[in-house]
XYZ file of C-alpha atoms in Angstrom:
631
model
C 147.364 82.880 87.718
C 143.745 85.292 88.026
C 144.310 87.463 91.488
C 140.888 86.218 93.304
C 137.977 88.905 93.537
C 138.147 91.200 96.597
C 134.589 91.532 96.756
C 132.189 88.712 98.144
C 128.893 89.098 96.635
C 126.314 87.610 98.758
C 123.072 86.489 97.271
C 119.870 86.533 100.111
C 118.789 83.070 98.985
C 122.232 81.848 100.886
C 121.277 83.597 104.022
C 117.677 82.552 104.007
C 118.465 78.743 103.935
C 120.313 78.683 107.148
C 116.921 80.874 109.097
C 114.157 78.490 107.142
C 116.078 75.813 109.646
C 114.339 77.417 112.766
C 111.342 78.100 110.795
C 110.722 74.347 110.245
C 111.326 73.277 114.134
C 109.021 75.822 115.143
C 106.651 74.802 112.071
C 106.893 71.110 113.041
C 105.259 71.834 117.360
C 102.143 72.976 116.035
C 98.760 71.417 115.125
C 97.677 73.288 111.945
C 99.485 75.015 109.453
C 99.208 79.023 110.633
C 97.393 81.312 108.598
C 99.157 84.760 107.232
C 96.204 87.201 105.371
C 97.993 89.787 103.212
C 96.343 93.092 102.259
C 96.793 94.365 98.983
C 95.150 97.529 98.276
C 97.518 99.491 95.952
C 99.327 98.515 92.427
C 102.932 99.114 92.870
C 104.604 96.004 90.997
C 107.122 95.808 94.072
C 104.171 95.127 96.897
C 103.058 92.415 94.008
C 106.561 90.937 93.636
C 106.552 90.782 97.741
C 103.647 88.759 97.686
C 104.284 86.478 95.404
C 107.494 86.076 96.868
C 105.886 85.358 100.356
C 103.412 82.719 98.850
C 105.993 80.965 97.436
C 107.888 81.007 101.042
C 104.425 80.400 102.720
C 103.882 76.867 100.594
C 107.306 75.489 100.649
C 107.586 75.985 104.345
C 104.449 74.133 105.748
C 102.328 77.985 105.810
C 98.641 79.082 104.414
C 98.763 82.115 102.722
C 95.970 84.221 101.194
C 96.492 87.210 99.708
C 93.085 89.804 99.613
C 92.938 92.223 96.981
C 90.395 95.450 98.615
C 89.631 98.799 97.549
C 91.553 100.974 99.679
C 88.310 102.868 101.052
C 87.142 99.372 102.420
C 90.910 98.507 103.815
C 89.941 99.395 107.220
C 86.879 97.694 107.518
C 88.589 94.052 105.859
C 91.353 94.272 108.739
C 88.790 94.710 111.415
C 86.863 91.490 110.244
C 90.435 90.020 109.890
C 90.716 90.903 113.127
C 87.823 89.190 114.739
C 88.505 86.067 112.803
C 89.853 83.252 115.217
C 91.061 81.517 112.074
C 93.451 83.874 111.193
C 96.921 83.993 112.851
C 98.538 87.087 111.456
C 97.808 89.887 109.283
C 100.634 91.835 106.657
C 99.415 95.069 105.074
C 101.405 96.159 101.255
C 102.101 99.711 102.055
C 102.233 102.414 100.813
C 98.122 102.568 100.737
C 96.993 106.810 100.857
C 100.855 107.670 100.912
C 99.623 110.125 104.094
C 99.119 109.531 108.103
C 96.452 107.104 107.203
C 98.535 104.581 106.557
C 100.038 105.315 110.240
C 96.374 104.517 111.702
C 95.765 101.621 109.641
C 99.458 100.258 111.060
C 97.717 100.867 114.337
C 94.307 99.124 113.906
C 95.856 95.461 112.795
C 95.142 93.867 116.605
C 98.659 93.327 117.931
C 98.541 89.608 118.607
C 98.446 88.964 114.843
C 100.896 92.202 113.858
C 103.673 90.197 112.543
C 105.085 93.171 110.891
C 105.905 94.933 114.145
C 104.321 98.526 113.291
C 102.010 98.350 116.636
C 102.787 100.588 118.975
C 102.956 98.360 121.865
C 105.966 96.397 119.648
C 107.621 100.002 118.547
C 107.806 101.245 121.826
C 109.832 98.343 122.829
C 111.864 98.658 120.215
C 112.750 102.475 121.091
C 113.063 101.414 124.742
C 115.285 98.455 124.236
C 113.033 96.434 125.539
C 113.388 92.943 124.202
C 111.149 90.619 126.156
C 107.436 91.009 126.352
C 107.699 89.824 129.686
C 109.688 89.476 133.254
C 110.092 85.867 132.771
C 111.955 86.831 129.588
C 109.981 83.879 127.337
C 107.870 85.988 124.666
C 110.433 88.089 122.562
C 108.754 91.369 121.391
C 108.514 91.542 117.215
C 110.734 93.451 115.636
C 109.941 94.993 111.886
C 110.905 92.944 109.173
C 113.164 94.492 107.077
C 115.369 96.291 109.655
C 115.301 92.530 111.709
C 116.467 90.767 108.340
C 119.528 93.532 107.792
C 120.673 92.148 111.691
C 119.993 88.795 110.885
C 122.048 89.090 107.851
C 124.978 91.466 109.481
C 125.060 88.124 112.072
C 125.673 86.062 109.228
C 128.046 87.868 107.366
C 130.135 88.226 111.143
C 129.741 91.525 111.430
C 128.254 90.492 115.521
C 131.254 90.213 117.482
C 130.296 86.628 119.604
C 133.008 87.207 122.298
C 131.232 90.351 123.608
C 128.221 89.590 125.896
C 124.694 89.851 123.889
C 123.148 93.160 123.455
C 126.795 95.019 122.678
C 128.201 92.886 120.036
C 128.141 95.957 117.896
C 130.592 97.591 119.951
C 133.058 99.630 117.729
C 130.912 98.936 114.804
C 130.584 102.918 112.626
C 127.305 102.097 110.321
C 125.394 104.599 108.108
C 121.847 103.867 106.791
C 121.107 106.055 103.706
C 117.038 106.364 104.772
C 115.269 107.611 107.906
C 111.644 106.364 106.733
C 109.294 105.297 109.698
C 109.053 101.892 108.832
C 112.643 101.098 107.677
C 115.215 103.844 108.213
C 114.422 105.121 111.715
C 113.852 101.379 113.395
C 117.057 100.224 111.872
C 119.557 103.042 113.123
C 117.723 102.351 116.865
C 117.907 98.589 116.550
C 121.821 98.899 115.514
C 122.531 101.654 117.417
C 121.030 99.114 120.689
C 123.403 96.853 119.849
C 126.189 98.851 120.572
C 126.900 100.306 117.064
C 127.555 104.331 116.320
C 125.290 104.589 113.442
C 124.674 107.642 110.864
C 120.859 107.914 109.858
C 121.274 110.150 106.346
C 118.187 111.513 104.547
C 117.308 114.652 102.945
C 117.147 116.797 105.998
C 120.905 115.736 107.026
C 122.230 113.531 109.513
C 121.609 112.095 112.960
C 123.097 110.017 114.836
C 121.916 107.261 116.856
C 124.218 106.109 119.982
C 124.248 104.560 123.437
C 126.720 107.149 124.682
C 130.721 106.876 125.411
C 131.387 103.293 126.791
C 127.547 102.616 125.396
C 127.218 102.951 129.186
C 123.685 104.247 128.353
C 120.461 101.122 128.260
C 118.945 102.588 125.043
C 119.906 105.209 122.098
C 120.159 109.051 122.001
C 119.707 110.522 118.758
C 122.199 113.867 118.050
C 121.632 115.863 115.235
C 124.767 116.254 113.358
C 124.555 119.783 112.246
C 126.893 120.582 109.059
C 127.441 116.357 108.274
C 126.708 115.296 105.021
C 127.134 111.959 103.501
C 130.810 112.730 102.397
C 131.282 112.981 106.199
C 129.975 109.781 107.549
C 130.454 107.380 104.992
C 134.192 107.257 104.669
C 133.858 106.603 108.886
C 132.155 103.664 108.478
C 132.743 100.085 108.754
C 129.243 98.894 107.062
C 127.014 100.894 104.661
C 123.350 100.241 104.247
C 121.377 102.054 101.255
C 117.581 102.035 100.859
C 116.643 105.254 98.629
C 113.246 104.584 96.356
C 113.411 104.751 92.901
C 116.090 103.758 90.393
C 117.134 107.547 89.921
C 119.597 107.272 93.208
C 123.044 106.267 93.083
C 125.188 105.524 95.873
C 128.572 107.496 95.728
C 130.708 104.568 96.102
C 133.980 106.525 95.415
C 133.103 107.335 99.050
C 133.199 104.049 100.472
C 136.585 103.157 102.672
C 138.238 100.272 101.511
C 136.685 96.781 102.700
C 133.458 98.334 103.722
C 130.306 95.659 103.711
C 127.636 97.480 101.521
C 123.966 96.123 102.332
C 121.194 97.094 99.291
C 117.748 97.775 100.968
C 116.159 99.054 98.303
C 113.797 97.436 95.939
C 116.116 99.258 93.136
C 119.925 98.848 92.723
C 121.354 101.979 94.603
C 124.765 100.596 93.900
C 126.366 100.611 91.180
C 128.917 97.624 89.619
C 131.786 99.706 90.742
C 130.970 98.490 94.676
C 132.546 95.778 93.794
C 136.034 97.324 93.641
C 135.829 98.858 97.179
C 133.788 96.856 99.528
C 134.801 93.398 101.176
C 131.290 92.189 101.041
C 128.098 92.857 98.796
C 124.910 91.931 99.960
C 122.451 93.525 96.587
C 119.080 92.543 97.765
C 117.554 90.964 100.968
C 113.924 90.402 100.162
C 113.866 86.538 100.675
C 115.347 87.158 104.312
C 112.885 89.718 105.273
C 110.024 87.043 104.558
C 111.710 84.611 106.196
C 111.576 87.230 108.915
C 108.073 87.914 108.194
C 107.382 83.451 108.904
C 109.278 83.743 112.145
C 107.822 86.634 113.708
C 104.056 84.595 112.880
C 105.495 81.848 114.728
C 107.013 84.128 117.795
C 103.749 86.595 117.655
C 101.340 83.846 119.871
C 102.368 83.194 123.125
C 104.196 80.129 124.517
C 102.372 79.067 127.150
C 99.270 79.696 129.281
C 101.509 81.680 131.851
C 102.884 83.920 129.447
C 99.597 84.460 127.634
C 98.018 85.564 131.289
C 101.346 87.873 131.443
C 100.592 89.586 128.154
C 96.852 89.614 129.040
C 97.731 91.898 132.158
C 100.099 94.074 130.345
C 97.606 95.105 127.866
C 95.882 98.103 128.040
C 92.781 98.125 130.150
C 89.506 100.059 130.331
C 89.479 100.671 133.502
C 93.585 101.211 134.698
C 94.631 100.271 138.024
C 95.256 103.002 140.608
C 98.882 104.352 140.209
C 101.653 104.134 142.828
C 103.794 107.184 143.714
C 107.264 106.672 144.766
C 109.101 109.669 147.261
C 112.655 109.225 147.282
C 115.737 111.901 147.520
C 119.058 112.912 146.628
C 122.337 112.174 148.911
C 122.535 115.968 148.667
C 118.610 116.995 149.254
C 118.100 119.172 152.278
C 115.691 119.241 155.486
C 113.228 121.024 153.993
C 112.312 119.103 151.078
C 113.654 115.836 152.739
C 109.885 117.322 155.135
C 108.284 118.205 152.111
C 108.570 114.597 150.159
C 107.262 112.994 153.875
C 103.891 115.653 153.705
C 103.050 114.819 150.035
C 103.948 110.760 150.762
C 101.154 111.244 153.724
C 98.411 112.728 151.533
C 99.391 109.921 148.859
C 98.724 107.415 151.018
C 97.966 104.665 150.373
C 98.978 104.667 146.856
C 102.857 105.780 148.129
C 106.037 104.176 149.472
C 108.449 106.504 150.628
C 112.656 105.520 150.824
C 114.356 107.277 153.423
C 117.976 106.141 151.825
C 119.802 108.551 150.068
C 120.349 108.025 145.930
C 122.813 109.774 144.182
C 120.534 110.263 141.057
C 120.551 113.104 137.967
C 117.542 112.635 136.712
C 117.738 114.767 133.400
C 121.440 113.407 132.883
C 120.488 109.829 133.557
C 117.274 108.707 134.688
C 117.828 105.054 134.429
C 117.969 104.648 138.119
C 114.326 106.001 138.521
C 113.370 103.766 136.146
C 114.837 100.922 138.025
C 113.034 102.196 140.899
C 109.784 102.327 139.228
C 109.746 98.636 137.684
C 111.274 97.302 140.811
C 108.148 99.178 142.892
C 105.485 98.712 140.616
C 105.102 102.810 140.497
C 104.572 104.663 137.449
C 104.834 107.644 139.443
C 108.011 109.431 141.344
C 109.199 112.279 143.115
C 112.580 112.736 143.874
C 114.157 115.856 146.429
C 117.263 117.077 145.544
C 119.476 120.422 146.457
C 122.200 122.065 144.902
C 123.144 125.497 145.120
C 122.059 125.739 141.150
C 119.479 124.509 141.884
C 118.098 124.691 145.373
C 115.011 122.750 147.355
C 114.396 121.287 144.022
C 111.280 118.381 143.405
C 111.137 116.418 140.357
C 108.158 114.984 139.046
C 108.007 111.619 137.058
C 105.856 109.830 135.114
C 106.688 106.606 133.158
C 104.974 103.965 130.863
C 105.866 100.655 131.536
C 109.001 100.780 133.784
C 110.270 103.716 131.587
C 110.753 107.684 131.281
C 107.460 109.352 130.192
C 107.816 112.760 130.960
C 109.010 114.695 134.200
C 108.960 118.049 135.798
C 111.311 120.270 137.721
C 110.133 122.612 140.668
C 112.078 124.416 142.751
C 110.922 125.216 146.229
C 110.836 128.901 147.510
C 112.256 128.585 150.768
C 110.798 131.962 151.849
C 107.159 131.244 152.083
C 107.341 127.173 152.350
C 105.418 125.673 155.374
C 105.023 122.107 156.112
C 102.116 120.062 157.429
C 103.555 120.151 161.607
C 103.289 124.049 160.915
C 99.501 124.204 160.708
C 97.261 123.555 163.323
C 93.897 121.263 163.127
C 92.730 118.571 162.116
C 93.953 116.963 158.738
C 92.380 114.799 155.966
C 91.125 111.009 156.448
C 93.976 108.252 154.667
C 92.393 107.551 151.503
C 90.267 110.472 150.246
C 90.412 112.115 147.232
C 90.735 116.296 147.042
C 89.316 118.815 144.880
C 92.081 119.986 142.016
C 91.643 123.631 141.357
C 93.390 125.357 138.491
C 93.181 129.226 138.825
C 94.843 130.980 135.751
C 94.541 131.213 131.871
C 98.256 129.403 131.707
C 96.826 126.242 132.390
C 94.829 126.781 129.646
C 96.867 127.059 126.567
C 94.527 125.033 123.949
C 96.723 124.152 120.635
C 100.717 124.031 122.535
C 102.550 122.243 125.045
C 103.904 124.965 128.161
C 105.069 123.759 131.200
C 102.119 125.239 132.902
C 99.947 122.319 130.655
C 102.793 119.532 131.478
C 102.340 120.864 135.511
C 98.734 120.204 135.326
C 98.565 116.961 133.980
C 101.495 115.957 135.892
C 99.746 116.689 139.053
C 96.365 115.712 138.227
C 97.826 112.323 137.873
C 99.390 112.306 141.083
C 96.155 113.498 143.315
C 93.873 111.295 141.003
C 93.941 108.299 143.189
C 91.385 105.247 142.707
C 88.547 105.688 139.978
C 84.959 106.047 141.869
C 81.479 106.424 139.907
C 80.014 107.676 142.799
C 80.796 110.438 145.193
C 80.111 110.775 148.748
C 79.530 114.223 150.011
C 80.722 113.791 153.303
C 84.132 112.399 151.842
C 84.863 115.832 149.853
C 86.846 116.435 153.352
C 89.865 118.646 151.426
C 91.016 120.460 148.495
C 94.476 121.681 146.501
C 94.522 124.711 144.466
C 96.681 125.496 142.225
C 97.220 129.215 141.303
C 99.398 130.123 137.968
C 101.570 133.539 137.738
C 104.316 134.639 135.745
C 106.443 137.336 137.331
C 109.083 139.386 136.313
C 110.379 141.116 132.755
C 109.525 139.684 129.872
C 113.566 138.418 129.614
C 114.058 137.366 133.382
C 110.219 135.787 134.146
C 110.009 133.448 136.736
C 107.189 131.351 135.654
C 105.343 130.404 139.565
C 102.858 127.884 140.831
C 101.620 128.179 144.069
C 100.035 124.758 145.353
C 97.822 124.925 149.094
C 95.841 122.537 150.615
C 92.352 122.880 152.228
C 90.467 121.001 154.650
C 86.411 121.850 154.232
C 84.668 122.093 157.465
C 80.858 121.849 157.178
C 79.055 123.773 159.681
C 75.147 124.913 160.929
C 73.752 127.359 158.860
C 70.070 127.571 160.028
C 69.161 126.260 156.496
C 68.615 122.412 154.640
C 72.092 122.699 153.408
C 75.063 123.385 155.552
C 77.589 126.618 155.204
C 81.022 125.240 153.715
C 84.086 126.646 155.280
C 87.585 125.962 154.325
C 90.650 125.929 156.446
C 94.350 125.888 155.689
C 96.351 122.375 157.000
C 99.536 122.780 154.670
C 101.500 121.838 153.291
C 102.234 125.389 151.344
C 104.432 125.528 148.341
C 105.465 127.759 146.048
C 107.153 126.375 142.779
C 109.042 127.784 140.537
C 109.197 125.798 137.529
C 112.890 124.656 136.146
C 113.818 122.147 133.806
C 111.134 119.761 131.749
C 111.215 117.039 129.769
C 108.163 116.400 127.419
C 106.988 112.891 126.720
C 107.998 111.293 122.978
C 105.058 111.743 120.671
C 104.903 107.897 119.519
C 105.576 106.444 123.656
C 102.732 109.485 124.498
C 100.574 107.950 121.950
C 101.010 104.302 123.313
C 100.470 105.423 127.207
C 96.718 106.885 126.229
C 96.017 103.941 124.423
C 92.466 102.514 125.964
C 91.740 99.285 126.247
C 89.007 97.227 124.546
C 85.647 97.860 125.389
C 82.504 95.635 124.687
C 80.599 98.721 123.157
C 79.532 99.018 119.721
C 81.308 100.681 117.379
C 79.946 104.133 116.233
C 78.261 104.125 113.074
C 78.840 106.740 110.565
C 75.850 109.701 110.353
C 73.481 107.635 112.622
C 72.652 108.428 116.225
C 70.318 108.499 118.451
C 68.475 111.429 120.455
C 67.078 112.445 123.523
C 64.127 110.599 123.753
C 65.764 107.357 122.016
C 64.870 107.696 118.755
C 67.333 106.633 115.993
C 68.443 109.510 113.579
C 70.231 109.028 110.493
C 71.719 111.364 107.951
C 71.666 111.425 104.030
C 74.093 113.208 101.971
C 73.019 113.800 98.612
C 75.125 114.870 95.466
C 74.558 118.047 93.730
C 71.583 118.815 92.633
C 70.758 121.617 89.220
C 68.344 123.604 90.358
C 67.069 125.030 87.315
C 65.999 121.609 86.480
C 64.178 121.788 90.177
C 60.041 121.195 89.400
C 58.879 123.636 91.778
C 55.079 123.553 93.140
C 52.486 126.081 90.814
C 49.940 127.383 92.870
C 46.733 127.120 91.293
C 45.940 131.072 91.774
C 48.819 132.418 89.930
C 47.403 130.770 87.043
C 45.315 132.644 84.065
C 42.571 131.198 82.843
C 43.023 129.440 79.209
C 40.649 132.324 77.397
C 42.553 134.993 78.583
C 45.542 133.037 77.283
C 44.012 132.604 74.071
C 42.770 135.796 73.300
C 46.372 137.080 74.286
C 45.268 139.455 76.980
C 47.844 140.985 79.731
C 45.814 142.627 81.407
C 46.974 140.875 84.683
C 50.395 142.098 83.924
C 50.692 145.473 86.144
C 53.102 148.185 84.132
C 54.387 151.617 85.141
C 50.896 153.341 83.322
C 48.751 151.502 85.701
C 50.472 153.746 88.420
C 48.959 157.346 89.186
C 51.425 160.380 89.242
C 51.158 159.762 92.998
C 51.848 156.296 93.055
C 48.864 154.722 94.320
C 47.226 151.901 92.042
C 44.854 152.544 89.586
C 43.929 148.879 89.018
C 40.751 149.372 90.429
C 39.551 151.630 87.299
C 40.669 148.899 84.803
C 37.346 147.288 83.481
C 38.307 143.120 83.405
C 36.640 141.467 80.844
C 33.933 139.090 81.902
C 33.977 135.171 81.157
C 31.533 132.674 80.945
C 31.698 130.048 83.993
């Protein structure tokens, strides 16, 4: 009797079958067929096979599908007209294009209601975040990329998922390795697993990192650690499944490495395993294109909204032109002490009214976890906090927070010097008028560091965005009633420098001068504070890129080498290609010419030579007898 294979080889055609089912019901609610535009602009044989592949898909499954073959210089000008058209519902780009960042900004320029790849970076910074809804009402689930979403859809399918644990952590337990850390595959697949509750080993040339929610995955979202010293002869024989994506048929997985019973997942367009898998792993799964355009159908289908409520919700999410004022929240530590406890209620009165102050204490680390504040700040509608602590590490301590949609931006550590600290009730006077806007003066080259990020840079933005207030195009004179200064110093050895900010306030008193304009006067009113900077955390290049994003605007696009001047007039610029200048026809002047019987009787006696010189260099043309011609 033949002893039954060990190995299950699954084919993606299997797992695609059983997904095509929700395809159809969502297929089968709308009134037209929806319309995918692909973009091919390059000839790799594997971004043709893909398209075929999702034409065929597209027809069979009730879907219009036109593929557009463009130059690669005109790419960016096809997707904006794709963009614009009403007809079409969602846009796929065949990458790689340039093979450089520009294929980054293209990813960015395909309008996000039709990205049904998920490379916006609306839908990435979800992603990151762990942030699976688009909205509160939790009915508009954010797009996830393709191919990482069809290795999860597949890993559900094979039973990797463990359905008894709630959703979100059926990873739980789960060791993975992904042999890639590419931008659009490698990287979103070791977050997306690693949110699920899996320990996962990102490998690539560079090493290893891994991607985790933390012991317990008590944590809402992944960490990434760098593994220094790992290898892939450390992680793989740890894990339970191993996924493989390396370009080019060169690569070879080493599957001698593989722990008995592993499930082995082929990414790649090439075979990175060898037949020999077969002998060591439980399961085989040795291509998934058909699920990722299966994928590719369902996010078209989950990209528009699903209702007129949640299409106002996404509507107000987006990024505006003009953003709406931003809310500070002042709340402190069980452990913070009377001084800044004073402190947080001065700053929460010149806030106001863009502030809400808790007096309850929160036993919060922001830098260990900061999930609380971000609680706080979707909870409060305030994408701005400052939180009092004190510790005898760290004492009278104020951290400032920003975040981007209900999470951690960036954030700031200051620590109070108790010495010279005075508080509002300490300075006589009158103070500033609820509602105006101060004067922000830097002093000191520190906030000035063009080219880096310091923490004098990070303190200036950070608290430009907290004094900002409303937007105003116009500015009343007599409302320019105070002013905060800012003054940067670094004391100390070079070792042991304390780097210091010292923040006072100002209230300008206008007074008689005897003149048209009146003499300006300023006056302290506290508070005073002197920081010393601690601890920072800098914002994530990608999230920093989505929080400056600007919203659309109804202005023209700039055109290229035209624009206008001062007085109006259109100006436009020519470039022209090289030009030979000896073949240049320049412009003969009609007195440098001889006249044509001089020419023929060979005469030179225009030519001047050294004998027509004296001894003592003066010209003796004067004594040369020209012949005469007849006119």
């Amino acid at each position: 009797m033949d002893t039954p294979a060990a190995c299950s080889v699954v084919l993606a055609g299997s797992i695609a079958k059983g997904l095509l089912a929700e395809i159809s019901q969502g297929r089968a609610k709308l009134s037209r067929p929806p319309v995918l535009v692909g973009f091919l602009a390059n000839s790799d044989p594997a971004a043709q096979m893909y398209a075929d592949w999702t034409n065929r898909t597209c027809k069979e499954n009730g879907f219009y599908f036109e593929l557009r073959r463009v130059e690669r210089e005109e790419l960016e000008n096809h997707i904006l007209a794709a963009n614009q058209d009403n007809s079409v519902d969602g846009i796929i780009v065949y990458y790689p294009i340039f093979g450089t960042r520009q294929d980054q900004y293209l990813q960015q320029i395909v309008d996000v209601s039709k990205d049904v790849e998920g490379l916006s970076h609306r839908y990435l910074f979800d992603m990151y975040q762990n942030i699976r809804f688009l909205d509160e009402q939790k009915l508009q689930k954010s797009i996830l990329p393709c191919t990482p979403l069809a290795v999860l859809k597949i890993l559900e399918y094979l039973k990797v998922y463990n359905d008894i644990i709630p959703h979100g952590n059926r990873l739980f337990g789960k060791f993975v390795t992904v042999v890639n850390r590419s931008e659009v595959v490698g990287r979103p697949l070791a977050a997306l697993l690693a949110n699920d509750g899996a320990c996962v080993y990102s490998v690539d040339i560079t090493g290893v990192q891994q991607f985790t929610r933390g012991e317990g995955i008590m944590k809402n979202r992944h960490e990434v650690i760098e593994k220094d010293g790992w290898t892939l002869e450390t992680c793989v024989p740890l894990s339970d499944v191993v996924i493989s994506g390396v370009p080019g048929n060169a690569y070879k997985f080493p599957v001698h490495l593989l722990r008995e019973g592993a499930v082995c997942i082929n990414i790649s367009s090439e075979k990175n395993f060898g037949q020999s898998v077969k002998d060591r792993a439980s399961i085989y799964v040795p291509a998934i294109g058909k699920v990722t355009i299966v994928v590719l159908l369902r996010n078209l289908l989950y990209s528009k909204p699903k209702s007129a409520r949640t299409a106002r919700i996404l509507a107000k999410r987006a990024p505006l032109l003009t953003e709406n004022p931003k809310t500070t929240l002042f709340l402190s530590s069980s452990t913070s002490s009377s001084l800044v406890n004073a402190l947080l209620t001065d700053l929460h009165s010149l806030k106001r009214p863009l502030a809400i102050r808790f007096t309850k204490k929160n036993l919060i680390h922001p830098f260990e976890d900061a999930s609380s504040l971000e609680f706080f700040s979707q909870k409060n509608d305030a994408s701005l906090l400052c939180f009092g602590s004190h510790s005898k590490k760290r004492p009278h301590c104020l951290t400032f927070v920003r975040c981007f949609g209900g999470n951690l931006l960036d954030m700031m550590e200051g620590i109070v010097q108790q010495g010279t600290a005075r508080t509002l009730s300490q300075f006589g006077g009158a103070k500033c008028r609820v509602g105006t806007k101060p004067l922000l003066s830097f002093v000191g080259t520190q906030f000035e560091a063009e080219g880096s990020s310091t923490k004098f840079t990070l303190a200036k933005s950070m608290f430009m965005d907290f004094f900002k207030g409303a937007d105003v195009q116009e500015v009343d004179v007599e409302g320019l009633q105070w002013m905060i200064s800012f003054a940067a110093a670094e004391e100390g050895e070079q070792e042991g420098k304390r780097e210091m900010i010292y923040m006072r306030c100002w209230r300008m008193v206008t007074k008689r001068s005897g003149q048209r304009l009146p003499r300006v006067e300023i006056e302290e009113m506290g508070p005073r504070i002197d920081f010393r900077l601690g601890r920072v955390r800098e914002a994530d290049e990608g999230v920093l890129k989505e929080a400056l994003k600007k919203g659309n605007t109804s202005e023209a696009r700039p055109k290229k080498n035209v624009n206008t001047d001062i007085v109006g007039d259109k100006m436009g610029r020519i470039h022209l290609g090289r030009q030979d200048l000896d073949q240049l026809q320049t412009r003969k002047m009609k007195g440098l010419k001889r006249s044509r019987n001089a020419l023929a009787d060979g005469e030179d006696h225009d030519i001047v030579t050294s004998d027509d010189l004296s001894e003592d260099g003066h010209d003796n043309l004067a004594d040369i007898k020209r012949p005469k011609h007849d006119s």
